[in-house]
Amino acid sequence: MGSPATVTIVADADALAETAARLVVETAREAVRRHGRFTIALAGGATPRETYARLAAPPWRARVAWDRTWVFFGDERAAPPDHPESNYRMAHDALLAHVPVPPDQVIRMRGEAEDTDAAAAEYARHLAAVFATRRGALPRLDLVLLGLGVDGHTASLFPGSPVLKEVFRPVAAVHAAAAAIPQRLTLTFPVLNAAARVVFLVAGAEKAKVVKAVLADQAPLPAALVRPDDGELVWLLDRAAAALLPGGGSR
Ligand code: 6PG
């Protein structure tokens, strides 16, 4: 079981984006100092967009060794990279188009593939190649950014999904009936929990109930199962999302 989670509450979504950008920069500098590169898995959805925009602009842009950065994705919808619903497109438009990460160091999930199981296996092979992991070993990402759905999902790990029980494969194709685009690719708990640092970015009053369920009530929701075995877990919340935590919103 990993170290206890750090819960950081900031005033609003703007403060969350700024705090998250600073955290990414600090993690990147530490990773490059320690092992010469920085590997990150980006979250999809709407919340992280402002964080990505901050990273693409002064002062944060100049503080990341983008040429030593490897970008992965936590999950992807069954949509081509130029589709409005594509997580890759959101990250590309907000960040990747504006920073000099070498193109072969941005590893996109091919959510649009006909054979999503094959695409999941292909992504797993790509992870294994970048991390030079031996068969069965798991890649240890320096940083994984995650969001939180109101139903307690994170990445594309949805309540009731068989993929929640996946203990070997690092990447899986899932069918999330509740999602707007049900067919998805997702990193699985083994990879998330092998990371050196996982940061949830959660903002907005609509998330207050699920934040309480996960952090105060320990409800067995997918997001509650993200506990890095040998890494740091950070919940970065704005006051609105933390409002139902004991003493949360008032801090
Ligand atoms: C996705 C994300 C998903 C997201 C949550 C929160 O593909 O949608 O991986 O897990 O992080 O649904 O989304 P919002 O930030 O838009 O609330």
Short mmCIF file of N, CA, C and O in Angstrom, two decimals, residues 128-234:
data_model
loop_
_atom_site.label_atom_id
_atom_site.label_comp_id
_atom_site.label_asym_id
_atom_site.label_seq_id
_atom_site.Cartn_x
_atom_site.Cartn_y
_atom_site.Cartn_z
N ALA A 128 6.42 -0.58 -23.27
CA ALA A 128 7.52 -1.49 -22.89
C ALA A 128 8.81 -1.08 -23.59
O ALA A 128 9.89 -1.10 -22.99
N ALA A 129 8.69 -0.63 -24.84
CA ALA A 129 9.90 -0.23 -25.58
C ALA A 129 10.52 1.02 -24.97
O ALA A 129 11.72 1.09 -24.72
N VAL A 130 9.69 2.01 -24.68
CA VAL A 130 10.23 3.27 -24.14
C VAL A 130 10.85 3.04 -22.75
O VAL A 130 11.88 3.60 -22.40
N PHE A 131 10.19 2.17 -21.97
CA PHE A 131 10.69 1.93 -20.60
C PHE A 131 11.64 0.75 -20.54
O PHE A 131 12.14 0.40 -19.47
N ALA A 132 11.87 0.11 -21.69
CA ALA A 132 12.77 -1.07 -21.74
C ALA A 132 12.43 -2.03 -20.60
O ALA A 132 13.30 -2.52 -19.88
N THR A 133 11.13 -2.24 -20.43
CA THR A 133 10.74 -3.15 -19.35
C THR A 133 10.84 -4.59 -19.84
O THR A 133 10.48 -4.89 -20.99
N ARG A 134 11.33 -5.46 -18.98
CA ARG A 134 11.37 -6.89 -19.31
C ARG A 134 9.93 -7.41 -19.32
O ARG A 134 9.02 -6.78 -18.77
N ARG A 135 9.74 -8.57 -19.94
CA ARG A 135 8.38 -9.14 -20.03
C ARG A 135 7.74 -9.18 -18.66
O ARG A 135 8.34 -9.61 -17.68
N GLY A 136 6.52 -8.67 -18.57
CA GLY A 136 5.79 -8.74 -17.30
C GLY A 136 6.08 -7.59 -16.36
O GLY A 136 5.30 -7.30 -15.47
N ALA A 137 7.22 -6.89 -16.58
CA ALA A 137 7.48 -5.75 -15.68
C ALA A 137 6.60 -4.58 -16.14
O ALA A 137 6.15 -4.52 -17.29
N LEU A 138 6.36 -3.66 -15.23
CA LEU A 138 5.48 -2.52 -15.55
C LEU A 138 6.29 -1.24 -15.75
O LEU A 138 7.25 -1.00 -15.02
N PRO A 139 5.88 -0.40 -16.69
CA PRO A 139 6.54 0.90 -16.85
C PRO A 139 6.25 1.78 -15.64
O PRO A 139 5.13 1.75 -15.10
N ARG A 140 7.25 2.52 -15.20
CA ARG A 140 7.07 3.43 -14.05
C ARG A 140 7.09 4.86 -14.58
O ARG A 140 8.15 5.44 -14.80
N LEU A 141 5.91 5.40 -14.81
CA LEU A 141 5.79 6.77 -15.32
C LEU A 141 6.19 7.75 -14.21
O LEU A 141 5.87 7.53 -13.02
N ASP A 142 6.88 8.81 -14.58
CA ASP A 142 7.24 9.82 -13.56
C ASP A 142 5.99 10.53 -13.05
O ASP A 142 5.90 10.89 -11.88
N LEU A 143 5.02 10.72 -13.95
CA LEU A 143 3.82 11.47 -13.55
C LEU A 143 2.62 10.99 -14.37
O LEU A 143 2.73 10.81 -15.59
N VAL A 144 1.52 10.74 -13.66
CA VAL A 144 0.25 10.44 -14.33
C VAL A 144 -0.76 11.49 -13.88
O VAL A 144 -0.98 11.67 -12.67
N LEU A 145 -1.34 12.20 -14.82
CA LEU A 145 -2.42 13.14 -14.51
C LEU A 145 -3.74 12.42 -14.75
O LEU A 145 -3.89 11.72 -15.76
N LEU A 146 -4.68 12.59 -13.82
CA LEU A 146 -5.97 11.92 -13.94
C LEU A 146 -7.09 12.91 -13.62
O LEU A 146 -6.90 13.85 -12.83
N GLY A 147 -8.25 12.67 -14.21
CA GLY A 147 -9.45 13.42 -13.84
C GLY A 147 -10.36 12.48 -13.05
O GLY A 147 -10.03 11.32 -12.81
N LEU A 148 -11.50 13.00 -12.67
CA LEU A 148 -12.47 12.21 -11.90
C LEU A 148 -13.86 12.46 -12.46
O LEU A 148 -14.31 13.61 -12.53
N GLY A 149 -14.52 11.40 -12.88
CA GLY A 149 -15.89 11.54 -13.36
C GLY A 149 -16.87 11.55 -12.19
O GLY A 149 -16.55 11.03 -11.11
N VAL A 150 -18.05 12.08 -12.39
CA VAL A 150 -19.03 12.18 -11.30
C VAL A 150 -19.47 10.78 -10.83
O VAL A 150 -19.97 10.63 -9.71
N ASP A 151 -19.22 9.77 -11.66
CA ASP A 151 -19.58 8.40 -11.25
C ASP A 151 -18.38 7.68 -10.61
O ASP A 151 -18.44 6.50 -10.31
N GLY A 152 -17.29 8.42 -10.42
CA GLY A 152 -16.13 7.81 -9.77
C GLY A 152 -15.16 7.18 -10.74
O GLY A 152 -14.16 6.58 -10.32
N HIS A 153 -15.40 7.31 -12.04
CA HIS A 153 -14.42 6.75 -12.99
C HIS A 153 -13.21 7.66 -13.07
O HIS A 153 -13.27 8.85 -12.77
N THR A 154 -12.11 7.05 -13.52
CA THR A 154 -10.92 7.84 -13.85
C THR A 154 -10.27 7.17 -15.05
O THR A 154 -10.44 5.96 -15.24
N ALA A 155 -9.56 7.94 -15.85
CA ALA A 155 -9.15 7.45 -17.18
C ALA A 155 -10.42 6.87 -17.81
O ALA A 155 -11.47 7.51 -17.75
N SER A 156 -10.33 5.65 -18.34
CA SER A 156 -11.59 5.02 -18.80
C SER A 156 -11.87 3.77 -17.99
O SER A 156 -12.25 2.71 -18.51
N LEU A 157 -11.62 3.90 -16.69
CA LEU A 157 -11.89 2.82 -15.73
C LEU A 157 -13.21 3.15 -15.05
O LEU A 157 -13.27 3.94 -14.12
N PHE A 158 -14.27 2.55 -15.58
CA PHE A 158 -15.62 2.90 -15.15
C PHE A 158 -16.17 1.89 -14.14
O PHE A 158 -15.78 0.71 -14.18
N PRO A 159 -17.06 2.33 -13.24
CA PRO A 159 -17.64 1.40 -12.27
C PRO A 159 -18.23 0.17 -12.96
O PRO A 159 -18.85 0.29 -14.02
N GLY A 160 -17.98 -1.00 -12.38
CA GLY A 160 -18.59 -2.23 -12.90
C GLY A 160 -17.87 -2.83 -14.09
O GLY A 160 -18.22 -3.91 -14.56
N SER A 161 -16.83 -2.15 -14.57
CA SER A 161 -16.15 -2.68 -15.76
C SER A 161 -15.23 -3.86 -15.39
O SER A 161 -14.53 -3.80 -14.37
N PRO A 162 -15.19 -4.89 -16.23
CA PRO A 162 -14.28 -6.02 -15.96
C PRO A 162 -12.81 -5.56 -15.90
O PRO A 162 -12.00 -6.16 -15.21
N VAL A 163 -12.49 -4.45 -16.57
CA VAL A 163 -11.09 -4.00 -16.61
C VAL A 163 -10.59 -3.60 -15.22
O VAL A 163 -9.40 -3.53 -14.97
N LEU A 164 -11.52 -3.35 -14.28
CA LEU A 164 -11.10 -2.97 -12.92
C LEU A 164 -10.34 -4.12 -12.27
O LEU A 164 -9.56 -3.91 -11.34
N LYS A 165 -10.55 -5.33 -12.78
CA LYS A 165 -9.89 -6.50 -12.20
C LYS A 165 -8.60 -6.87 -12.93
O LYS A 165 -7.93 -7.83 -12.61
N GLU A 166 -8.23 -6.06 -13.94
CA GLU A 166 -7.03 -6.37 -14.74
C GLU A 166 -5.78 -6.21 -13.87
O GLU A 166 -5.58 -5.17 -13.26
N VAL A 167 -5.00 -7.26 -13.79
CA VAL A 167 -3.79 -7.18 -12.95
C VAL A 167 -2.51 -7.33 -13.78
O VAL A 167 -1.41 -7.16 -13.26
N PHE A 168 -2.64 -7.66 -15.06
CA PHE A 168 -1.42 -7.85 -15.86
C PHE A 168 -1.28 -6.82 -16.97
O PHE A 168 -0.32 -6.07 -17.01
N ARG A 169 -2.28 -6.79 -17.87
CA ARG A 169 -2.13 -5.94 -19.05
C ARG A 169 -2.07 -4.46 -18.63
O ARG A 169 -2.91 -4.01 -17.86
N PRO A 170 -1.09 -3.70 -19.17
CA PRO A 170 -0.98 -2.28 -18.82
C PRO A 170 -1.99 -1.40 -19.55
O PRO A 170 -2.29 -0.29 -19.12
N VAL A 171 -2.51 -1.91 -20.66
CA VAL A 171 -3.44 -1.13 -21.47
C VAL A 171 -4.58 -2.05 -21.89
O VAL A 171 -4.35 -3.23 -22.19
N ALA A 172 -5.79 -1.55 -21.88
CA ALA A 172 -6.93 -2.39 -22.27
C ALA A 172 -7.91 -1.61 -23.12
O ALA A 172 -8.02 -0.38 -22.98
N ALA A 173 -8.62 -2.36 -23.96
CA ALA A 173 -9.74 -1.78 -24.71
C ALA A 173 -10.98 -2.02 -23.85
O ALA A 173 -11.15 -3.11 -23.30
N VAL A 174 -11.78 -0.99 -23.67
CA VAL A 174 -12.97 -1.15 -22.83
C VAL A 174 -14.20 -0.63 -23.57
O VAL A 174 -14.10 0.18 -24.51
N HIS A 175 -15.34 -1.10 -23.11
CA HIS A 175 -16.59 -0.59 -23.65
C HIS A 175 -17.34 0.05 -22.48
O HIS A 175 -17.82 -0.65 -21.60
N ALA A 176 -17.34 1.37 -22.46
CA ALA A 176 -17.95 2.09 -21.33
C ALA A 176 -19.33 2.59 -21.75
O ALA A 176 -19.45 3.69 -22.31
N ALA A 177 -20.32 1.76 -21.51
CA ALA A 177 -21.67 2.08 -22.01
C ALA A 177 -22.12 3.49 -21.58
O ALA A 177 -22.80 4.19 -22.32
N ALA A 178 -21.70 3.90 -20.36
CA ALA A 178 -22.18 5.19 -19.84
C ALA A 178 -21.51 6.38 -20.53
O ALA A 178 -21.93 7.52 -20.38
N ALA A 179 -20.46 6.12 -21.28
CA ALA A 179 -19.69 7.26 -21.82
C ALA A 179 -20.26 7.70 -23.17
O ALA A 179 -20.84 6.90 -23.90
N ALA A 180 -20.03 8.95 -23.46
CA ALA A 180 -20.53 9.51 -24.73
C ALA A 180 -19.98 8.69 -25.89
O ALA A 180 -20.71 8.30 -26.80
N ILE A 181 -18.69 8.43 -25.87
CA ILE A 181 -18.10 7.52 -26.86
C ILE A 181 -17.71 6.26 -26.09
O ILE A 181 -16.71 6.27 -25.37
N PRO A 182 -18.51 5.22 -26.18
CA PRO A 182 -18.31 4.06 -25.30
C PRO A 182 -17.01 3.29 -25.52
O PRO A 182 -16.38 2.82 -24.58
N GLN A 183 -16.57 3.18 -26.78
CA GLN A 183 -15.35 2.39 -27.06
C GLN A 183 -14.12 3.21 -26.69
O GLN A 183 -13.97 4.35 -27.13
N ARG A 184 -13.27 2.63 -25.86
CA ARG A 184 -12.11 3.39 -25.41
C ARG A 184 -10.88 2.52 -25.23
O ARG A 184 -11.00 1.29 -25.10
N LEU A 185 -9.72 3.16 -25.13
CA LEU A 185 -8.49 2.51 -24.67
C LEU A 185 -8.13 3.17 -23.35
O LEU A 185 -8.33 4.38 -23.19
N THR A 186 -7.60 2.39 -22.43
CA THR A 186 -7.24 2.98 -21.13
C THR A 186 -6.01 2.31 -20.53
O THR A 186 -5.79 1.10 -20.73
N LEU A 187 -5.22 3.10 -19.81
CA LEU A 187 -4.21 2.49 -18.94
C LEU A 187 -4.99 1.79 -17.84
O LEU A 187 -6.08 2.20 -17.46
N THR A 188 -4.40 0.73 -17.30
CA THR A 188 -5.07 -0.04 -16.26
C THR A 188 -4.45 0.25 -14.89
O THR A 188 -3.38 0.87 -14.80
N PHE A 189 -5.07 -0.24 -13.83
CA PHE A 189 -4.56 0.04 -12.48
C PHE A 189 -3.09 -0.37 -12.31
O PHE A 189 -2.31 0.36 -11.68
N PRO A 190 -2.65 -1.52 -12.84
CA PRO A 190 -1.23 -1.87 -12.65
C PRO A 190 -0.28 -0.76 -13.08
O PRO A 190 0.68 -0.45 -12.36
N VAL A 191 -0.56 -0.11 -14.20
CA VAL A 191 0.35 0.96 -14.66
C VAL A 191 0.18 2.21 -13.81
O VAL A 191 1.14 2.85 -13.38
N LEU A 192 -1.07 2.57 -13.54
CA LEU A 192 -1.32 3.77 -12.73
C LEU A 192 -0.65 3.62 -11.37
O LEU A 192 0.00 4.54 -10.87
N ASN A 193 -0.74 2.41 -10.80
CA ASN A 193 -0.21 2.21 -9.45
C ASN A 193 1.28 1.91 -9.43
O ASN A 193 1.88 1.73 -8.38
N ALA A 194 1.88 1.83 -10.62
CA ALA A 194 3.34 1.67 -10.71
C ALA A 194 4.02 3.03 -10.86
O ALA A 194 5.26 3.11 -10.83
N ALA A 195 3.24 4.08 -10.99
CA ALA A 195 3.80 5.42 -11.27
C ALA A 195 4.52 5.99 -10.05
O ALA A 195 4.20 5.65 -8.90
N ALA A 196 5.44 6.89 -10.33
CA ALA A 196 6.17 7.56 -9.23
C ALA A 196 5.29 8.63 -8.60
O ALA A 196 5.40 8.91 -7.39
N ARG A 197 4.42 9.23 -9.42
CA ARG A 197 3.52 10.26 -8.86
C ARG A 197 2.24 10.27 -9.69
O ARG A 197 2.30 10.26 -10.92
N VAL A 198 1.11 10.27 -8.98
CA VAL A 198 -0.20 10.38 -9.64
C VAL A 198 -0.89 11.62 -9.08
O VAL A 198 -0.91 11.82 -7.85
N VAL A 199 -1.39 12.46 -9.96
CA VAL A 199 -2.08 13.69 -9.53
C VAL A 199 -3.47 13.73 -10.16
O VAL A 199 -3.61 13.72 -11.38
N PHE A 200 -4.48 13.75 -9.27
CA PHE A 200 -5.86 13.95 -9.74
C PHE A 200 -6.12 15.46 -9.80
O PHE A 200 -5.80 16.18 -8.83
N LEU A 201 -6.71 15.90 -10.89
CA LEU A 201 -7.11 17.31 -11.04
C LEU A 201 -8.63 17.34 -11.06
O LEU A 201 -9.25 16.79 -11.98
N VAL A 202 -9.23 17.94 -10.00
CA VAL A 202 -10.69 17.91 -9.89
C VAL A 202 -11.21 19.30 -9.53
O VAL A 202 -10.79 19.88 -8.52
N ALA A 203 -12.11 19.81 -10.33
CA ALA A 203 -12.65 21.16 -10.08
C ALA A 203 -14.15 21.17 -10.32
O ALA A 203 -14.67 20.38 -11.12
N GLY A 204 -14.83 22.02 -9.55
CA GLY A 204 -16.26 22.25 -9.82
C GLY A 204 -17.17 21.61 -8.79
O GLY A 204 -16.90 20.51 -8.29
N ALA A 205 -18.27 22.29 -8.52
CA ALA A 205 -19.23 21.84 -7.49
C ALA A 205 -19.85 20.50 -7.86
O ALA A 205 -20.19 19.69 -6.99
N GLU A 206 -19.93 20.24 -9.17
CA GLU A 206 -20.58 18.97 -9.57
C GLU A 206 -19.74 17.76 -9.16
O GLU A 206 -20.24 16.64 -9.16
N LYS A 207 -18.50 17.99 -8.77
CA LYS A 207 -17.65 16.85 -8.37
C LYS A 207 -17.62 16.67 -6.84
O LYS A 207 -17.03 15.73 -6.32
N ALA A 208 -18.26 17.57 -6.10
CA ALA A 208 -18.15 17.55 -4.63
C ALA A 208 -18.63 16.22 -4.05
O ALA A 208 -17.98 15.63 -3.19
N LYS A 209 -19.74 15.70 -4.57
CA LYS A 209 -20.28 14.46 -4.01
C LYS A 209 -19.33 13.28 -4.24
O LYS A 209 -19.03 12.51 -3.32
N VAL A 210 -18.80 13.19 -5.44
CA VAL A 210 -17.95 12.03 -5.73
C VAL A 210 -16.59 12.18 -5.03
O VAL A 210 -16.00 11.19 -4.60
N VAL A 211 -16.13 13.42 -4.87
CA VAL A 211 -14.87 13.62 -4.13
C VAL A 211 -15.06 13.16 -2.69
O VAL A 211 -14.22 12.45 -2.12
N LYS A 212 -16.19 13.50 -2.09
CA LYS A 212 -16.47 13.04 -0.72
C LYS A 212 -16.55 11.52 -0.68
O LYS A 212 -15.96 10.87 0.19
N ALA A 213 -17.22 10.94 -1.66
CA ALA A 213 -17.37 9.47 -1.68
C ALA A 213 -16.01 8.79 -1.74
O ALA A 213 -15.73 7.83 -1.03
N VAL A 214 -15.14 9.34 -2.58
CA VAL A 214 -13.82 8.71 -2.76
C VAL A 214 -12.89 9.00 -1.59
O VAL A 214 -12.27 8.10 -1.03
N LEU A 215 -12.83 10.26 -1.18
CA LEU A 215 -11.80 10.65 -0.19
C LEU A 215 -12.27 10.55 1.26
O LEU A 215 -11.47 10.30 2.16
N ALA A 216 -13.56 10.75 1.50
CA ALA A 216 -14.02 10.72 2.90
C ALA A 216 -14.72 9.40 3.21
O ALA A 216 -14.52 8.79 4.26
N ASP A 217 -15.52 8.91 2.25
CA ASP A 217 -16.31 7.71 2.54
C ASP A 217 -15.61 6.43 2.09
O ASP A 217 -16.11 5.34 2.30
N GLN A 218 -14.44 6.60 1.42
CA GLN A 218 -13.74 5.42 0.88
C GLN A 218 -14.67 4.49 0.10
O GLN A 218 -14.57 3.27 0.16
N ALA A 219 -15.59 5.07 -0.64
CA ALA A 219 -16.48 4.23 -1.46
C ALA A 219 -15.61 3.48 -2.48
O ALA A 219 -14.63 4.03 -3.00
N PRO A 220 -15.93 2.21 -2.73
CA PRO A 220 -15.08 1.40 -3.64
C PRO A 220 -15.28 1.79 -5.10
O PRO A 220 -15.68 0.98 -5.93
N LEU A 221 -14.99 3.04 -5.40
CA LEU A 221 -15.13 3.52 -6.79
C LEU A 221 -13.78 3.39 -7.49
O LEU A 221 -12.73 3.37 -6.84
N PRO A 222 -13.79 3.30 -8.82
CA PRO A 222 -12.52 3.11 -9.54
C PRO A 222 -11.42 4.10 -9.11
O PRO A 222 -10.31 3.68 -8.82
N ALA A 223 -11.76 5.37 -8.98
CA ALA A 223 -10.72 6.37 -8.65
C ALA A 223 -10.09 6.08 -7.28
O ALA A 223 -8.92 6.38 -7.05
N ALA A 224 -10.88 5.43 -6.40
CA ALA A 224 -10.36 5.14 -5.05
C ALA A 224 -9.33 4.01 -5.10
O ALA A 224 -8.59 3.81 -4.15
N LEU A 225 -9.30 3.30 -6.20
CA LEU A 225 -8.37 2.16 -6.31
C LEU A 225 -7.01 2.60 -6.89
O LEU A 225 -6.12 1.77 -7.07
N VAL A 226 -6.88 3.88 -7.18
CA VAL A 226 -5.58 4.40 -7.64
C VAL A 226 -4.76 4.73 -6.40
O VAL A 226 -5.05 5.68 -5.68
N ARG A 227 -3.81 3.83 -6.07
CA ARG A 227 -2.94 4.04 -4.91
C ARG A 227 -1.54 3.58 -5.33
O ARG A 227 -1.28 2.37 -5.28
N PRO A 228 -0.68 4.48 -5.77
CA PRO A 228 0.65 4.04 -6.24
C PRO A 228 1.35 3.16 -5.19
O PRO A 228 1.40 3.51 -4.01
N ASP A 229 1.82 2.00 -5.62
CA ASP A 229 2.45 1.06 -4.66
C ASP A 229 3.69 1.68 -4.03
O ASP A 229 3.99 1.48 -2.87
N ASP A 230 4.46 2.37 -4.89
CA ASP A 230 5.70 2.98 -4.39
C ASP A 230 5.82 4.36 -5.03
O ASP A 230 6.73 4.66 -5.78
N GLY A 231 4.82 5.19 -4.75
CA GLY A 231 4.80 6.50 -5.38
C GLY A 231 3.88 7.43 -4.60
O GLY A 231 3.28 7.03 -3.61
N GLU A 232 3.80 8.64 -5.09
CA GLU A 232 3.03 9.67 -4.39
C GLU A 232 1.68 9.88 -5.05
O GLU A 232 1.58 9.87 -6.28
N LEU A 233 0.65 10.02 -4.22
CA LEU A 233 -0.71 10.29 -4.71
C LEU A 233 -1.12 11.68 -4.24
O LEU A 233 -1.08 11.97 -3.05
N VAL A 234 -1.47 12.53 -5.21
CA VAL A 234 -1.88 13.90 -4.88
C VAL A 234 -3.28 14.14 -5.44
O VAL A 234 -3.54 13.85 -6.60
#
